[in-house]
PDB file of C-alpha atoms in Angstrom:
ATOM      1  CA  ASP G  23       0.000   0.000   0.000  1.00  0.00           C
ATOM      2  CA  THR G  24       1.857   3.075  -1.267  1.00  0.00           C
ATOM      3  CA  ALA G  25       2.235   5.778   1.366  1.00  0.00           C
ATOM      4  CA  VAL G  26       3.150   8.738  -0.870  1.00  0.00           C
ATOM      5  CA  SER G  27       2.210   8.330  -4.486  1.00  0.00           C
ATOM      6  CA  GLN G  28       3.029  10.639  -7.364  1.00  0.00           C
ATOM      7  CA  THR G  29       1.769  10.600 -10.922  1.00  0.00           C
ATOM      8  CA  PRO G  30       3.058  10.473 -13.513  1.00  0.00           C
ATOM      9  CA  LYS G  31       6.367   8.721 -12.931  1.00  0.00           C
ATOM     10  CA  TYR G  32       7.799  10.030 -16.186  1.00  0.00           C
ATOM     11  CA  LEU G  33       6.843  13.183 -18.040  1.00  0.00           C
ATOM     12  CA  VAL G  34       8.377  14.126 -21.366  1.00  0.00           C
ATOM     13  CA  THR G  35       7.155  17.317 -22.956  1.00  0.00           C
ATOM     14  CA  GLN G  36       8.190  20.283 -25.039  1.00  0.00           C
ATOM     15  CA  MET G  37       9.314  23.713 -23.963  1.00  0.00           C
ATOM     16  CA  GLY G  38       6.487  26.151 -23.409  1.00  0.00           C
ATOM     17  CA  ASN G  39       3.903  23.542 -22.416  1.00  0.00           C
ATOM     18  CA  ASP G  40       1.984  23.496 -19.125  1.00  0.00           C
ATOM     19  CA  LYS G  41       1.985  20.331 -17.049  1.00  0.00           C
ATOM     20  CA  SER G  42       0.842  19.077 -13.649  1.00  0.00           C
ATOM     21  CA  ILE G  43       2.199  16.483 -11.248  1.00  0.00           C
ATOM     22  CA  LYS G  44      -0.121  14.983  -8.660  1.00  0.00           C
ATOM     23  CA  CYS G  45       0.751  13.780  -5.186  1.00  0.00           C
ATOM     24  CA  GLU G  46      -1.318  11.952  -2.615  1.00  0.00           C
ATOM     25  CA  GLN G  47      -0.394  10.588   0.807  1.00  0.00           C
ATOM     26  CA  ASN G  48      -2.414   8.089   2.838  1.00  0.00           C
ATOM     27  CA  LEU G  49      -0.396   8.437   6.044  1.00  0.00           C
ATOM     28  CA  GLY G  50      -2.644  11.005   7.656  1.00  0.00           C
ATOM     29  CA  HIS G  51       0.209  13.523   7.724  1.00  0.00           C
ATOM     30  CA  ASP G  52      -0.509  17.217   8.042  1.00  0.00           C
ATOM     31  CA  THR G  53       2.489  18.541   6.124  1.00  0.00           C
ATOM     32  CA  MET G  54       3.419  17.948   2.492  1.00  0.00           C
ATOM     33  CA  TYR G  55       6.363  19.115   0.409  1.00  0.00           C
ATOM     34  CA  TRP G  56       7.688  19.410  -3.099  1.00  0.00           C
ATOM     35  CA  TYR G  57      11.406  18.991  -3.783  1.00  0.00           C
ATOM     36  CA  LYS G  58      13.435  19.338  -6.970  1.00  0.00           C
ATOM     37  CA  GLN G  59      16.431  17.043  -7.485  1.00  0.00           C
ATOM     38  CA  ASP G  60      18.730  18.179 -10.259  1.00  0.00           C
ATOM     39  CA  SER G  61      21.106  16.132 -12.395  1.00  0.00           C
ATOM     40  CA  LYS G  62      23.803  16.388  -9.726  1.00  0.00           C
ATOM     41  CA  LYS G  63      21.393  14.860  -7.198  1.00  0.00           C
ATOM     42  CA  PHE G  64      21.116  18.107  -5.256  1.00  0.00           C
ATOM     43  CA  LEU G  65      17.799  18.103  -3.427  1.00  0.00           C
ATOM     44  CA  LYS G  66      16.148  21.462  -2.852  1.00  0.00           C
ATOM     45  CA  ILE G  67      12.853  22.210  -1.186  1.00  0.00           C
ATOM     46  CA  MET G  68      10.375  24.171  -3.272  1.00  0.00           C
ATOM     47  CA  PHE G  69       7.148  24.329  -1.269  1.00  0.00           C
ATOM     48  CA  SER G  70       5.603  23.083   1.916  1.00  0.00           C
ATOM     49  CA  TYR G  71       1.936  22.974   2.883  1.00  0.00           C
ATOM     50  CA  ASN G  72       0.437  22.328   6.289  1.00  0.00           C
ATOM     51  CA  ASN G  73      -3.278  21.518   6.333  1.00  0.00           C
ATOM     52  CA  LYS G  74      -3.741  23.175   2.948  1.00  0.00           C
ATOM     53  CA  GLU G  75      -1.858  26.296   4.063  1.00  0.00           C
ATOM     54  CA  LEU G  76       1.348  27.351   2.288  1.00  0.00           C
ATOM     55  CA  ILE G  77       4.136  27.629   4.874  1.00  0.00           C
ATOM     56  CA  ILE G  78       7.314  27.415   2.825  1.00  0.00           C
ATOM     57  CA  ASN G  79       7.786  29.015  -0.542  1.00  0.00           C
ATOM     58  CA  GLU G  80      11.417  29.038  -1.553  1.00  0.00           C
ATOM     59  CA  THR G  81      12.819  31.106  -4.373  1.00  0.00           C
ATOM     60  CA  VAL G  82      10.945  29.354  -7.128  1.00  0.00           C
ATOM     61  CA  PRO G  83       9.748  30.965 -10.387  1.00  0.00           C
ATOM     62  CA  ASN G  84       6.087  31.840 -10.244  1.00  0.00           C
ATOM     63  CA  ARG G  85       5.561  29.500 -13.197  1.00  0.00           C
ATOM     64  CA  PHE G  86       5.418  26.855 -10.458  1.00  0.00           C
ATOM     65  CA  SER G  87       2.155  26.848  -8.534  1.00  0.00           C
ATOM     66  CA  PRO G  88       1.292  24.294  -5.872  1.00  0.00           C
ATOM     67  CA  LYS G  89      -2.304  23.463  -5.098  1.00  0.00           C
ATOM     68  CA  SER G  90      -3.595  21.608  -2.081  1.00  0.00           C
ATOM     69  CA  PRO G  91      -7.286  20.696  -2.341  1.00  0.00           C
ATOM     70  CA  ASP G  92      -7.072  18.856   0.994  1.00  0.00           C
ATOM     71  CA  LYS G  93      -4.345  17.848   3.400  1.00  0.00           C
ATOM     72  CA  ALA G  94      -3.812  14.498   1.666  1.00  0.00           C
ATOM     73  CA  HIS G  95      -3.057  16.044  -1.723  1.00  0.00           C
ATOM     74  CA  LEU G  96      -0.474  18.487  -2.976  1.00  0.00           C
ATOM     75  CA  ASN G  97      -0.305  18.987  -6.711  1.00  0.00           C
ATOM     76  CA  LEU G  98       2.314  20.927  -8.637  1.00  0.00           C
ATOM     77  CA  HIS G  99       1.410  22.845 -11.762  1.00  0.00           C
ATOM     78  CA  ILE G 100       4.121  24.218 -14.014  1.00  0.00           C
ATOM     79  CA  ASN G 101       3.444  26.800 -16.703  1.00  0.00           C
ATOM     80  CA  SER G 102       5.591  27.583 -19.741  1.00  0.00           C
ATOM     81  CA  LEU G 103       8.090  24.806 -19.138  1.00  0.00           C
ATOM     82  CA  GLU G 104      11.765  25.605 -19.726  1.00  0.00           C
ATOM     83  CA  LEU G 105      14.790  23.397 -20.367  1.00  0.00           C
ATOM     84  CA  GLY G 106      16.094  24.115 -16.873  1.00  0.00           C
ATOM     85  CA  ASP G 107      12.978  22.572 -15.371  1.00  0.00           C
ATOM     86  CA  SER G 108      14.236  19.113 -16.332  1.00  0.00           C
ATOM     87  CA  ALA G 109      14.752  17.290 -13.045  1.00  0.00           C
ATOM     88  CA  VAL G 110      13.214  14.726 -10.762  1.00  0.00           C
ATOM     89  CA  TYR G 111      10.461  16.175  -8.581  1.00  0.00           C
ATOM     90  CA  PHE G 112       9.777  14.487  -5.275  1.00  0.00           C
ATOM     91  CA  CYS G 113       6.698  14.857  -3.146  1.00  0.00           C
ATOM     92  CA  ALA G 114       7.042  14.143   0.588  1.00  0.00           C
ATOM     93  CA  SER G 115       4.976  14.289   3.742  1.00  0.00           C
ATOM     94  CA  SER G 116       5.628  14.399   7.456  1.00  0.00           C
ATOM     95  CA  GLN G 117       3.641  14.091  10.630  1.00  0.00           C
ATOM     96  CA  GLY G 118       2.555  16.655  13.120  1.00  0.00           C
ATOM     97  CA  ASP G 119       1.950  20.338  13.241  1.00  0.00           C
ATOM     98  CA  ARG G 120       4.088  21.927  10.531  1.00  0.00           C
ATOM     99  CA  GLY G 121       6.263  18.817  10.506  1.00  0.00           C
ATOM    100  CA  LEU G 122       8.319  19.957  13.526  1.00  0.00           C
ATOM    101  CA  GLY G 123      11.421  18.367  12.122  1.00  0.00           C
ATOM    102  CA  GLN G 124       9.840  14.944  11.768  1.00  0.00           C
ATOM    103  CA  PRO G 125      11.202  12.452   9.217  1.00  0.00           C
ATOM    104  CA  GLN G 126       9.809  12.824   5.767  1.00  0.00           C
ATOM    105  CA  HIS G 127       8.256  10.099   3.670  1.00  0.00           C
ATOM    106  CA  PHE G 128       9.028  10.483  -0.004  1.00  0.00           C
ATOM    107  CA  GLY G 129       7.204   9.510  -3.144  1.00  0.00           C
ATOM    108  CA  ASP G 130       8.960   7.699  -5.986  1.00  0.00           C
ATOM    109  CA  GLY G 131       9.584  10.896  -7.900  1.00  0.00           C
ATOM    110  CA  THR G 132       8.491  12.264 -11.250  1.00  0.00           C
ATOM    111  CA  ARG G 133      11.224  12.495 -13.858  1.00  0.00           C
ATOM    112  CA  LEU G 134      10.454  15.549 -15.973  1.00  0.00           C
ATOM    113  CA  SER G 135      12.302  15.876 -19.288  1.00  0.00           C
ATOM    114  CA  ILE G 136      11.910  18.960 -21.430  1.00  0.00           C
ATOM    115  CA  LEU G 137      12.663  18.600 -25.126  1.00  0.00           C
TER     116      LEU G 137
ATOM    117  CA  ALA V   1      20.454  30.066   7.315  1.00  0.00           C
ATOM    118  CA  GLN V   2      21.587  26.562   8.080  1.00  0.00           C
ATOM    119  CA  SER V   3      23.713  24.650   5.630  1.00  0.00           C
ATOM    120  CA  VAL V   4      24.825  21.049   5.409  1.00  0.00           C
ATOM    121  CA  SER V   5      28.146  19.870   3.995  1.00  0.00           C
ATOM    122  CA  GLN V   6      28.979  16.393   2.799  1.00  0.00           C
ATOM    123  CA  HIS V   7      32.592  16.464   1.759  1.00  0.00           C
ATOM    124  CA  ASN V   8      32.770  12.992   0.244  1.00  0.00           C
ATOM    125  CA  HIS V   9      31.063  13.208  -3.124  1.00  0.00           C
ATOM    126  CA  HIS V  10      31.898   9.741  -4.379  1.00  0.00           C
ATOM    127  CA  VAL V  11      33.167   6.843  -2.282  1.00  0.00           C
ATOM    128  CA  ILE V  12      34.194   3.471  -3.690  1.00  0.00           C
ATOM    129  CA  LEU V  13      34.653   0.557  -1.311  1.00  0.00           C
ATOM    130  CA  SER V  14      35.074  -3.175  -1.535  1.00  0.00           C
ATOM    131  CA  GLU V  15      32.574  -5.417   0.181  1.00  0.00           C
ATOM    132  CA  ALA V  16      33.276  -5.903   3.905  1.00  0.00           C
ATOM    133  CA  ALA V  17      35.164  -2.616   4.129  1.00  0.00           C
ATOM    134  CA  SER V  18      34.154  -0.152   6.827  1.00  0.00           C
ATOM    135  CA  LEU V  19      32.305   3.014   5.914  1.00  0.00           C
ATOM    136  CA  GLU V  20      32.291   6.509   7.321  1.00  0.00           C
ATOM    137  CA  LEU V  21      30.551   9.359   5.525  1.00  0.00           C
ATOM    138  CA  GLY V  22      31.041  12.867   6.807  1.00  0.00           C
ATOM    139  CA  CYS V  23      28.286  15.390   7.501  1.00  0.00           C
ATOM    140  CA  ASN V  24      28.763  18.837   8.997  1.00  0.00           C
ATOM    141  CA  TYR V  25      26.136  21.473   9.563  1.00  0.00           C
ATOM    142  CA  SER V  26      26.305  25.134  10.337  1.00  0.00           C
ATOM    143  CA  TYR V  27      23.879  26.152  13.050  1.00  0.00           C
ATOM    144  CA  GLY V  28      24.551  26.767  16.705  1.00  0.00           C
ATOM    145  CA  GLY V  29      21.118  25.993  18.099  1.00  0.00           C
ATOM    146  CA  THR V  30      19.064  22.871  18.589  1.00  0.00           C
ATOM    147  CA  VAL V  31      18.975  20.663  15.518  1.00  0.00           C
ATOM    148  CA  ASN V  32      17.318  17.492  14.363  1.00  0.00           C
ATOM    149  CA  LEU V  33      19.566  15.369  12.171  1.00  0.00           C
ATOM    150  CA  PHE V  34      18.793  12.719   9.585  1.00  0.00           C
ATOM    151  CA  TRP V  35      20.436  10.402   7.132  1.00  0.00           C
ATOM    152  CA  TYR V  36      18.455   9.336   4.103  1.00  0.00           C
ATOM    153  CA  VAL V  37      19.407   6.770   1.469  1.00  0.00           C
ATOM    154  CA  GLN V  38      18.383   6.768  -2.180  1.00  0.00           C
ATOM    155  CA  TYR V  39      18.903   3.457  -3.980  1.00  0.00           C
ATOM    156  CA  PRO V  40      19.292   3.672  -7.765  1.00  0.00           C
ATOM    157  CA  GLY V  41      16.023   4.695  -9.352  1.00  0.00           C
ATOM    158  CA  GLN V  42      14.172   4.878  -6.054  1.00  0.00           C
ATOM    159  CA  HIS V  43      12.919   7.486  -3.638  1.00  0.00           C
ATOM    160  CA  LEU V  44      14.661   8.657  -0.489  1.00  0.00           C
ATOM    161  CA  GLN V  45      14.209   6.516   2.596  1.00  0.00           C
ATOM    162  CA  LEU V  46      15.039   7.347   6.170  1.00  0.00           C
ATOM    163  CA  LEU V  47      18.081   5.485   7.546  1.00  0.00           C
ATOM    164  CA  LEU V  48      18.205   7.050  10.985  1.00  0.00           C
ATOM    165  CA  LYS V  49      17.483  10.223  12.914  1.00  0.00           C
ATOM    166  CA  TYR V  50      18.712  12.106  15.938  1.00  0.00           C
ATOM    167  CA  PHE V  51      16.463  14.371  17.978  1.00  0.00           C
ATOM    168  CA  SER V  52      17.932  14.220  21.486  1.00  0.00           C
ATOM    169  CA  GLY V  53      19.425  11.802  24.010  1.00  0.00           C
ATOM    170  CA  ASP V  54      22.144   9.281  23.220  1.00  0.00           C
ATOM    171  CA  PRO V  55      24.344  10.865  20.531  1.00  0.00           C
ATOM    172  CA  LEU V  56      25.060   7.447  19.029  1.00  0.00           C
ATOM    173  CA  VAL V  57      22.062   6.553  16.928  1.00  0.00           C
ATOM    174  CA  LYS V  58      21.426   3.169  15.373  1.00  0.00           C
ATOM    175  CA  GLY V  59      19.404   2.894  12.198  1.00  0.00           C
ATOM    176  CA  ILE V  60      18.275   0.262   9.766  1.00  0.00           C
ATOM    177  CA  LYS V  61      20.524  -2.148   7.869  1.00  0.00           C
ATOM    178  CA  GLY V  62      23.385  -1.910  10.356  1.00  0.00           C
ATOM    179  CA  PHE V  63      24.001   1.815   9.945  1.00  0.00           C
ATOM    180  CA  GLU V  64      24.754   4.110  12.839  1.00  0.00           C
ATOM    181  CA  ALA V  65      25.627   7.771  13.216  1.00  0.00           C
ATOM    182  CA  GLU V  66      27.228   9.813  15.956  1.00  0.00           C
ATOM    183  CA  PHE V  67      26.222  13.359  16.799  1.00  0.00           C
ATOM    184  CA  ILE V  68      29.195  15.373  18.013  1.00  0.00           C
ATOM    185  CA  LYS V  69      27.844  18.753  18.995  1.00  0.00           C
ATOM    186  CA  SER V  70      31.249  20.377  19.472  1.00  0.00           C
ATOM    187  CA  LYS V  71      32.197  19.463  15.912  1.00  0.00           C
ATOM    188  CA  PHE V  72      28.767  20.177  14.379  1.00  0.00           C
ATOM    189  CA  SER V  73      29.014  16.732  12.853  1.00  0.00           C
ATOM    190  CA  PHE V  74      26.758  13.747  12.300  1.00  0.00           C
ATOM    191  CA  ASN V  75      28.857  11.142  10.513  1.00  0.00           C
ATOM    192  CA  LEU V  76      27.345   7.944   9.189  1.00  0.00           C
ATOM    193  CA  ARG V  77      29.101   4.635   9.790  1.00  0.00           C
ATOM    194  CA  LYS V  78      28.783   0.981   8.958  1.00  0.00           C
ATOM    195  CA  PRO V  79      31.385  -1.604  10.023  1.00  0.00           C
ATOM    196  CA  SER V  80      31.073  -3.812   6.951  1.00  0.00           C
ATOM    197  CA  VAL V  81      29.394  -2.689   3.726  1.00  0.00           C
ATOM    198  CA  GLN V  82      27.608  -4.916   1.235  1.00  0.00           C
ATOM    199  CA  TRP V  83      27.102  -4.573  -2.489  1.00  0.00           C
ATOM    200  CA  SER V  84      23.432  -3.776  -1.779  1.00  0.00           C
ATOM    201  CA  ASP V  85      24.522  -0.616   0.080  1.00  0.00           C
ATOM    202  CA  THR V  86      25.392   0.981  -3.254  1.00  0.00           C
ATOM    203  CA  ALA V  87      23.299   4.144  -3.219  1.00  0.00           C
ATOM    204  CA  GLU V  88      23.315   7.885  -2.696  1.00  0.00           C
ATOM    205  CA  TYR V  89      23.362   9.022   0.934  1.00  0.00           C
ATOM    206  CA  PHE V  90      21.984  12.358   2.073  1.00  0.00           C
ATOM    207  CA  CYS V  91      22.487  14.070   5.381  1.00  0.00           C
ATOM    208  CA  ALA V  92      19.702  16.470   6.395  1.00  0.00           C
ATOM    209  CA  VAL V  93      19.127  18.985   9.153  1.00  0.00           C
ATOM    210  CA  THR V  94      16.133  20.789  10.581  1.00  0.00           C
ATOM    211  CA  LEU V  95      16.286  23.469  13.206  1.00  0.00           C
ATOM    212  CA  GLY V  96      14.614  22.302  16.418  1.00  0.00           C
ATOM    213  CA  GLY V  97      10.880  22.889  16.227  1.00  0.00           C
ATOM    214  CA  TYR V  98      11.001  24.163  12.659  1.00  0.00           C
ATOM    215  CA  GLN V  99      10.108  21.921   9.821  1.00  0.00           C
ATOM    216  CA  LYS V 100      12.168  23.165   6.895  1.00  0.00           C
ATOM    217  CA  VAL V 101      14.700  20.503   5.992  1.00  0.00           C
ATOM    218  CA  THR V 102      18.060  21.343   4.467  1.00  0.00           C
ATOM    219  CA  PHE V 103      19.744  18.508   2.626  1.00  0.00           C
ATOM    220  CA  GLY V 104      23.423  18.003   1.951  1.00  0.00           C
ATOM    221  CA  THR V 105      24.602  17.504  -1.609  1.00  0.00           C
ATOM    222  CA  GLY V 106      24.751  13.755  -1.172  1.00  0.00           C
ATOM    223  CA  THR V 107      27.505  11.126  -1.249  1.00  0.00           C
ATOM    224  CA  LYS V 108      27.453   8.446  -3.877  1.00  0.00           C
ATOM    225  CA  LEU V 109      28.608   5.133  -2.421  1.00  0.00           C
ATOM    226  CA  GLN V 110      29.703   2.406  -4.780  1.00  0.00           C
ATOM    227  CA  VAL V 111      30.438  -0.998  -3.267  1.00  0.00           C
ATOM    228  CA  ILE V 112      32.440  -3.379  -5.415  1.00  0.00           C
ATOM    229  CA  PRO V 113      31.763  -7.111  -4.932  1.00  0.00           C
TER     230      PRO V 113
END
């Protein structure tokens, strides 16, 4: 039974397109995250939501817009895709009020390739 | 802002060799410390964590890490590695009571049979 699931697993698209990645967690966690892992494996937080409220918004282009319809879902929409957006995007969740430094549970990642 | 340094970018070991991966962080206050592992093509999984108490923390698969506050370090160790330990290892830090996680740049471990 997958705890944090992301779809799609692979996404290949052209520059300028708009795409969405979906994330769902069935762990009952209150906090969810989006991370970007580049080709050098560097993992950087993009957004964090706690109970549908945005609490972390790192320096990310506003072409990236997270949406949390409920606390079990955090989707990532990307407008006008650029070559530099090619990366693996990981969704994660953690327990408790605003995570409070709790371990994070990661999804399998979405490998986004921009042609 | 806190930062996390992993100085070993790529480590190659033979099976049964001992492992130590370095992790240093820059923050003088209370921290929570983690090691995550990412096997090829998979997502990150928690190996072990330190919140408080005994600075020597034991995790899954025979890994352990020692928190040395005076050195701002949280090095990962395993006495005898196996081929199946081949993976990328990430150290991570959160400030006590604050949920933003900062990851190190990762160390790629390659174990040769």
